[in-house]
Amino acid sequence: QVQLVESGGGLVQPGGSLSLSCAASGTIFSIYVMGWYRQAPGKDRELVATITNTGYTRFANSVKGRFTISRDDAKNAVHLQMNSLKPEDTAVYYCLRSSDNRDYWGKGTLVTVSS
């Protein structure tokens, strides 16, 4: 089992920045994909950004150039830096860790972009 603890999130004005972090604990495998998905009210959950243990990254087109993702293997953590935030970025952001053919999800953290 893997447990994911998310931190960050909150309220930010349009154009502002916010950082999310997710730390994994439990049975940690060295081969993984870790990252973030989000779900806005009335919409399906969608990819935001992911990173693999080899450093390969993947971003949704809507966040390219604005969001960056990084990993800290010593802490089994992943960080999402969100810049130039837009109202349409408002959603609950969920951390994901995929390893050993299993997906583990965090409980989610709310990001609200509003003036």
PDB file of N, CA and C in Angstrom, residues 26-85:
ATOM      1  N   GLY A  26       4.868   4.316   2.650  1.00  0.00           N
ATOM      2  CA  GLY A  26       4.391   2.948   2.555  1.00  0.00           C
ATOM      3  C   GLY A  26       5.345   2.103   1.730  1.00  0.00           C
ATOM      4  N   THR A  27       4.786   1.276   0.875  1.00  0.00           N
ATOM      5  CA  THR A  27       5.589   0.395   0.032  1.00  0.00           C
ATOM      6  C   THR A  27       5.992   1.154  -1.224  1.00  0.00           C
ATOM      7  N   ILE A  28       7.223   1.619  -1.235  1.00  0.00           N
ATOM      8  CA  ILE A  28       7.695   2.492  -2.315  1.00  0.00           C
ATOM      9  C   ILE A  28       8.550   1.697  -3.295  1.00  0.00           C
ATOM     10  N   PHE A  29       8.142   1.719  -4.559  1.00  0.00           N
ATOM     11  CA  PHE A  29       8.914   1.109  -5.620  1.00  0.00           C
ATOM     12  C   PHE A  29       9.680   2.193  -6.366  1.00  0.00           C
ATOM     13  N   SER A  30      10.840   1.844  -6.857  1.00  0.00           N
ATOM     14  CA  SER A  30      11.699   2.845  -7.496  1.00  0.00           C
ATOM     15  C   SER A  30      11.226   3.210  -8.897  1.00  0.00           C
ATOM     16  N   ILE A  31      10.412   2.363  -9.494  1.00  0.00           N
ATOM     17  CA  ILE A  31       9.867   2.642 -10.821  1.00  0.00           C
ATOM     18  C   ILE A  31       8.436   3.138 -10.649  1.00  0.00           C
ATOM     19  N   TYR A  32       8.171   4.352 -11.123  1.00  0.00           N
ATOM     20  CA  TYR A  32       6.862   4.935 -10.868  1.00  0.00           C
ATOM     21  C   TYR A  32       6.546   6.050 -11.853  1.00  0.00           C
ATOM     22  N   VAL A  33       5.276   6.394 -11.870  1.00  0.00           N
ATOM     23  CA  VAL A  33       4.793   7.644 -12.456  1.00  0.00           C
ATOM     24  C   VAL A  33       4.073   8.375 -11.328  1.00  0.00           C
ATOM     25  N   MET A  34       4.380   9.631 -11.173  1.00  0.00           N
ATOM     26  CA  MET A  34       3.764  10.399 -10.095  1.00  0.00           C
ATOM     27  C   MET A  34       3.355  11.755 -10.627  1.00  0.00           C
ATOM     28  N   GLY A  35       2.247  12.273 -10.143  1.00  0.00           N
ATOM     29  CA  GLY A  35       1.845  13.570 -10.647  1.00  0.00           C
ATOM     30  C   GLY A  35       0.488  14.001 -10.160  1.00  0.00           C
ATOM     31  N   TRP A  36      -0.157  14.826 -10.978  1.00  0.00           N
ATOM     32  CA  TRP A  36      -1.389  15.483 -10.570  1.00  0.00           C
ATOM     33  C   TRP A  36      -2.463  15.393 -11.641  1.00  0.00           C
ATOM     34  N   TYR A  37      -3.670  15.160 -11.191  1.00  0.00           N
ATOM     35  CA  TYR A  37      -4.875  15.284 -11.983  1.00  0.00           C
ATOM     36  C   TYR A  37      -5.763  16.308 -11.285  1.00  0.00           C
ATOM     37  N   ARG A  38      -6.757  16.805 -11.994  1.00  0.00           N
ATOM     38  CA  ARG A  38      -7.691  17.744 -11.381  1.00  0.00           C
ATOM     39  C   ARG A  38      -9.102  17.480 -11.865  1.00  0.00           C
ATOM     40  N   GLN A  39     -10.044  17.918 -11.027  1.00  0.00           N
ATOM     41  CA  GLN A  39     -11.450  17.765 -11.362  1.00  0.00           C
ATOM     42  C   GLN A  39     -12.201  19.023 -10.973  1.00  0.00           C
ATOM     43  N   ALA A  40     -12.730  19.691 -11.970  1.00  0.00           N
ATOM     44  CA  ALA A  40     -13.540  20.881 -11.744  1.00  0.00           C
ATOM     45  C   ALA A  40     -15.000  20.458 -11.565  1.00  0.00           C
ATOM     46  N   PRO A  41     -15.805  21.297 -10.925  1.00  0.00           N
ATOM     47  CA  PRO A  41     -17.219  20.950 -10.715  1.00  0.00           C
ATOM     48  C   PRO A  41     -17.925  20.618 -12.027  1.00  0.00           C
ATOM     49  N   GLY A  42     -18.582  19.475 -12.052  1.00  0.00           N
ATOM     50  CA  GLY A  42     -19.338  19.085 -13.229  1.00  0.00           C
ATOM     51  C   GLY A  42     -18.519  18.542 -14.375  1.00  0.00           C
ATOM     52  N   LYS A  43     -17.218  18.368 -14.136  1.00  0.00           N
ATOM     53  CA  LYS A  43     -16.350  17.881 -15.206  1.00  0.00           C
ATOM     54  C   LYS A  43     -15.648  16.596 -14.787  1.00  0.00           C
ATOM     55  N   ASP A  44     -15.105  15.893 -15.775  1.00  0.00           N
ATOM     56  CA  ASP A  44     -14.356  14.688 -15.479  1.00  0.00           C
ATOM     57  C   ASP A  44     -12.968  15.032 -14.946  1.00  0.00           C
ATOM     58  N   ARG A  45     -12.379  14.071 -14.256  1.00  0.00           N
ATOM     59  CA  ARG A  45     -11.006  14.244 -13.801  1.00  0.00           C
ATOM     60  C   ARG A  45     -10.083  14.231 -15.011  1.00  0.00           C
ATOM     61  N   GLU A  46      -9.112  15.145 -15.027  1.00  0.00           N
ATOM     62  CA  GLU A  46      -8.223  15.251 -16.175  1.00  0.00           C
ATOM     63  C   GLU A  46      -6.764  15.360 -15.745  1.00  0.00           C
ATOM     64  N   LEU A  47      -5.898  14.955 -16.644  1.00  0.00           N
ATOM     65  CA  LEU A  47      -4.465  15.051 -16.399  1.00  0.00           C
ATOM     66  C   LEU A  47      -4.029  16.506 -16.285  1.00  0.00           C
ATOM     67  N   VAL A  48      -3.147  16.772 -15.330  1.00  0.00           N
ATOM     68  CA  VAL A  48      -2.478  18.069 -15.253  1.00  0.00           C
ATOM     69  C   VAL A  48      -1.010  17.887 -15.671  1.00  0.00           C
ATOM     70  N   ALA A  49      -0.284  17.089 -14.902  1.00  0.00           N
ATOM     71  CA  ALA A  49       1.126  16.853 -15.194  1.00  0.00           C
ATOM     72  C   ALA A  49       1.587  15.617 -14.451  1.00  0.00           C
ATOM     73  N   THR A  50       2.497  14.876 -15.085  1.00  0.00           N
ATOM     74  CA  THR A  50       3.090  13.724 -14.424  1.00  0.00           C
ATOM     75  C   THR A  50       4.592  13.700 -14.693  1.00  0.00           C
ATOM     76  N   ILE A  51       5.301  12.945 -13.857  1.00  0.00           N
ATOM     77  CA  ILE A  51       6.736  12.771 -14.014  1.00  0.00           C
ATOM     78  C   ILE A  51       7.075  11.333 -13.639  1.00  0.00           C
ATOM     79  N   THR A  52       8.016  10.746 -14.358  1.00  0.00           N
ATOM     80  CA  THR A  52       8.418   9.380 -14.055  1.00  0.00           C
ATOM     81  C   THR A  52       9.707   9.375 -13.243  1.00  0.00           C
ATOM     82  N   ASN A  53      10.084   8.197 -12.793  1.00  0.00           N
ATOM     83  CA  ASN A  53      11.321   8.065 -12.030  1.00  0.00           C
ATOM     84  C   ASN A  53      12.547   8.398 -12.892  1.00  0.00           C
ATOM     85  N   THR A  54      12.390   8.380 -14.207  1.00  0.00           N
ATOM     86  CA  THR A  54      13.498   8.734 -15.094  1.00  0.00           C
ATOM     87  C   THR A  54      13.484  10.218 -15.464  1.00  0.00           C
ATOM     88  N   GLY A  55      12.477  10.933 -14.984  1.00  0.00           N
ATOM     89  CA  GLY A  55      12.402  12.356 -15.249  1.00  0.00           C
ATOM     90  C   GLY A  55      11.568  12.757 -16.452  1.00  0.00           C
ATOM     91  N   TYR A  56      10.934  11.764 -17.092  1.00  0.00           N
ATOM     92  CA  TYR A  56      10.075  12.090 -18.230  1.00  0.00           C
ATOM     93  C   TYR A  56       8.820  12.786 -17.728  1.00  0.00           C
ATOM     94  N   THR A  57       8.494  13.918 -18.334  1.00  0.00           N
ATOM     95  CA  THR A  57       7.333  14.685 -17.908  1.00  0.00           C
ATOM     96  C   THR A  57       6.269  14.731 -18.990  1.00  0.00           C
ATOM     97  N   ARG A  58       5.056  14.914 -18.553  1.00  0.00           N
ATOM     98  CA  ARG A  58       3.911  15.017 -19.446  1.00  0.00           C
ATOM     99  C   ARG A  58       2.990  16.083 -18.894  1.00  0.00           C
ATOM    100  N   PHE A  59       2.502  16.963 -19.755  1.00  0.00           N
ATOM    101  CA  PHE A  59       1.641  18.063 -19.323  1.00  0.00           C
ATOM    102  C   PHE A  59       0.385  18.125 -20.178  1.00  0.00           C
ATOM    103  N   ALA A  60      -0.701  18.553 -19.562  1.00  0.00           N
ATOM    104  CA  ALA A  60      -1.886  18.889 -20.329  1.00  0.00           C
ATOM    105  C   ALA A  60      -1.580  20.126 -21.171  1.00  0.00           C
ATOM    106  N   ASN A  61      -2.148  20.188 -22.368  1.00  0.00           N
ATOM    107  CA  ASN A  61      -1.895  21.346 -23.237  1.00  0.00           C
ATOM    108  C   ASN A  61      -2.297  22.654 -22.552  1.00  0.00           C
ATOM    109  N   SER A  62      -3.316  22.600 -21.731  1.00  0.00           N
ATOM    110  CA  SER A  62      -3.841  23.809 -21.098  1.00  0.00           C
ATOM    111  C   SER A  62      -2.895  24.403 -20.059  1.00  0.00           C
ATOM    112  N   VAL A  63      -1.905  23.629 -19.602  1.00  0.00           N
ATOM    113  CA  VAL A  63      -1.003  24.137 -18.568  1.00  0.00           C
ATOM    114  C   VAL A  63       0.438  24.260 -19.050  1.00  0.00           C
ATOM    115  N   LYS A  64       0.724  23.834 -20.263  1.00  0.00           N
ATOM    116  CA  LYS A  64       2.089  23.911 -20.784  1.00  0.00           C
ATOM    117  C   LYS A  64       2.577  25.354 -20.780  1.00  0.00           C
ATOM    118  N   GLY A  65       3.805  25.523 -20.307  1.00  0.00           N
ATOM    119  CA  GLY A  65       4.376  26.861 -20.241  1.00  0.00           C
ATOM    120  C   GLY A  65       4.024  27.620 -18.970  1.00  0.00           C
ATOM    121  N   ARG A  66       3.060  27.119 -18.223  1.00  0.00           N
ATOM    122  CA  ARG A  66       2.657  27.781 -16.983  1.00  0.00           C
ATOM    123  C   ARG A  66       2.969  26.944 -15.746  1.00  0.00           C
ATOM    124  N   PHE A  67       2.866  25.640 -15.875  1.00  0.00           N
ATOM    125  CA  PHE A  67       3.094  24.737 -14.742  1.00  0.00           C
ATOM    126  C   PHE A  67       4.399  23.972 -14.949  1.00  0.00           C
ATOM    127  N   THR A  68       5.088  23.701 -13.859  1.00  0.00           N
ATOM    128  CA  THR A  68       6.241  22.818 -13.894  1.00  0.00           C
ATOM    129  C   THR A  68       6.082  21.749 -12.818  1.00  0.00           C
ATOM    130  N   ILE A  69       6.678  20.593 -13.081  1.00  0.00           N
ATOM    131  CA  ILE A  69       6.614  19.497 -12.124  1.00  0.00           C
ATOM    132  C   ILE A  69       8.026  19.014 -11.855  1.00  0.00           C
ATOM    133  N   SER A  70       8.280  18.679 -10.599  1.00  0.00           N
ATOM    134  CA  SER A  70       9.595  18.180 -10.223  1.00  0.00           C
ATOM    135  C   SER A  70       9.427  17.076  -9.180  1.00  0.00           C
ATOM    136  N   ARG A  71      10.492  16.302  -9.016  1.00  0.00           N
ATOM    137  CA  ARG A  71      10.407  15.199  -8.059  1.00  0.00           C
ATOM    138  C   ARG A  71      11.562  15.266  -7.076  1.00  0.00           C
ATOM    139  N   ASP A  72      11.351  14.702  -5.914  1.00  0.00           N
ATOM    140  CA  ASP A  72      12.379  14.589  -4.885  1.00  0.00           C
ATOM    141  C   ASP A  72      12.356  13.137  -4.429  1.00  0.00           C
ATOM    142  N   ASP A  73      13.202  12.333  -5.018  1.00  0.00           N
ATOM    143  CA  ASP A  73      13.187  10.903  -4.721  1.00  0.00           C
ATOM    144  C   ASP A  73      13.608  10.606  -3.286  1.00  0.00           C
ATOM    145  N   ALA A  74      14.424  11.456  -2.718  1.00  0.00           N
ATOM    146  CA  ALA A  74      14.850  11.241  -1.330  1.00  0.00           C
ATOM    147  C   ALA A  74      13.663  11.326  -0.372  1.00  0.00           C
ATOM    148  N   LYS A  75      12.659  12.125  -0.762  1.00  0.00           N
ATOM    149  CA  LYS A  75      11.475  12.289   0.084  1.00  0.00           C
ATOM    150  C   LYS A  75      10.250  11.621  -0.520  1.00  0.00           C
ATOM    151  N   ASN A  76      10.452  10.910  -1.633  1.00  0.00           N
ATOM    152  CA  ASN A  76       9.312  10.279  -2.332  1.00  0.00           C
ATOM    153  C   ASN A  76       8.218  11.303  -2.593  1.00  0.00           C
ATOM    154  N   ALA A  77       8.614  12.449  -3.074  1.00  0.00           N
ATOM    155  CA  ALA A  77       7.677  13.554  -3.233  1.00  0.00           C
ATOM    156  C   ALA A  77       7.692  14.106  -4.650  1.00  0.00           C
ATOM    157  N   VAL A  78       6.620  14.758  -4.990  1.00  0.00           N
ATOM    158  CA  VAL A  78       6.508  15.463  -6.257  1.00  0.00           C
ATOM    159  C   VAL A  78       5.927  16.843  -5.984  1.00  0.00           C
ATOM    160  N   HIS A  79       6.391  17.820  -6.750  1.00  0.00           N
ATOM    161  CA  HIS A  79       5.963  19.198  -6.539  1.00  0.00           C
ATOM    162  C   HIS A  79       5.417  19.763  -7.850  1.00  0.00           C
ATOM    163  N   LEU A  80       4.344  20.514  -7.743  1.00  0.00           N
ATOM    164  CA  LEU A  80       3.754  21.164  -8.912  1.00  0.00           C
ATOM    165  C   LEU A  80       3.777  22.666  -8.673  1.00  0.00           C
ATOM    166  N   GLN A  81       4.522  23.378  -9.491  1.00  0.00           N
ATOM    167  CA  GLN A  81       4.562  24.835  -9.429  1.00  0.00           C
ATOM    168  C   GLN A  81       3.619  25.380 -10.491  1.00  0.00           C
ATOM    169  N   MET A  82       2.634  26.129 -10.041  1.00  0.00           N
ATOM    170  CA  MET A  82       1.622  26.659 -10.943  1.00  0.00           C
ATOM    171  C   MET A  82       1.751  28.170 -11.019  1.00  0.00           C
ATOM    172  N   ASN A  83       2.042  28.683 -12.198  1.00  0.00           N
ATOM    173  CA  ASN A  83       2.190  30.115 -12.425  1.00  0.00           C
ATOM    174  C   ASN A  83       1.125  30.605 -13.401  1.00  0.00           C
ATOM    175  N   SER A  84       0.947  31.899 -13.425  1.00  0.00           N
ATOM    176  CA  SER A  84      -0.026  32.524 -14.336  1.00  0.00           C
ATOM    177  C   SER A  84      -1.375  31.817 -14.260  1.00  0.00           C
ATOM    178  N   LEU A  85      -1.827  31.626 -13.063  1.00  0.00           N
ATOM    179  CA  LEU A  85      -3.069  30.871 -12.866  1.00  0.00           C
ATOM    180  C   LEU A  85      -4.274  31.603 -13.428  1.00  0.00           C
TER     181      LEU A  85
END
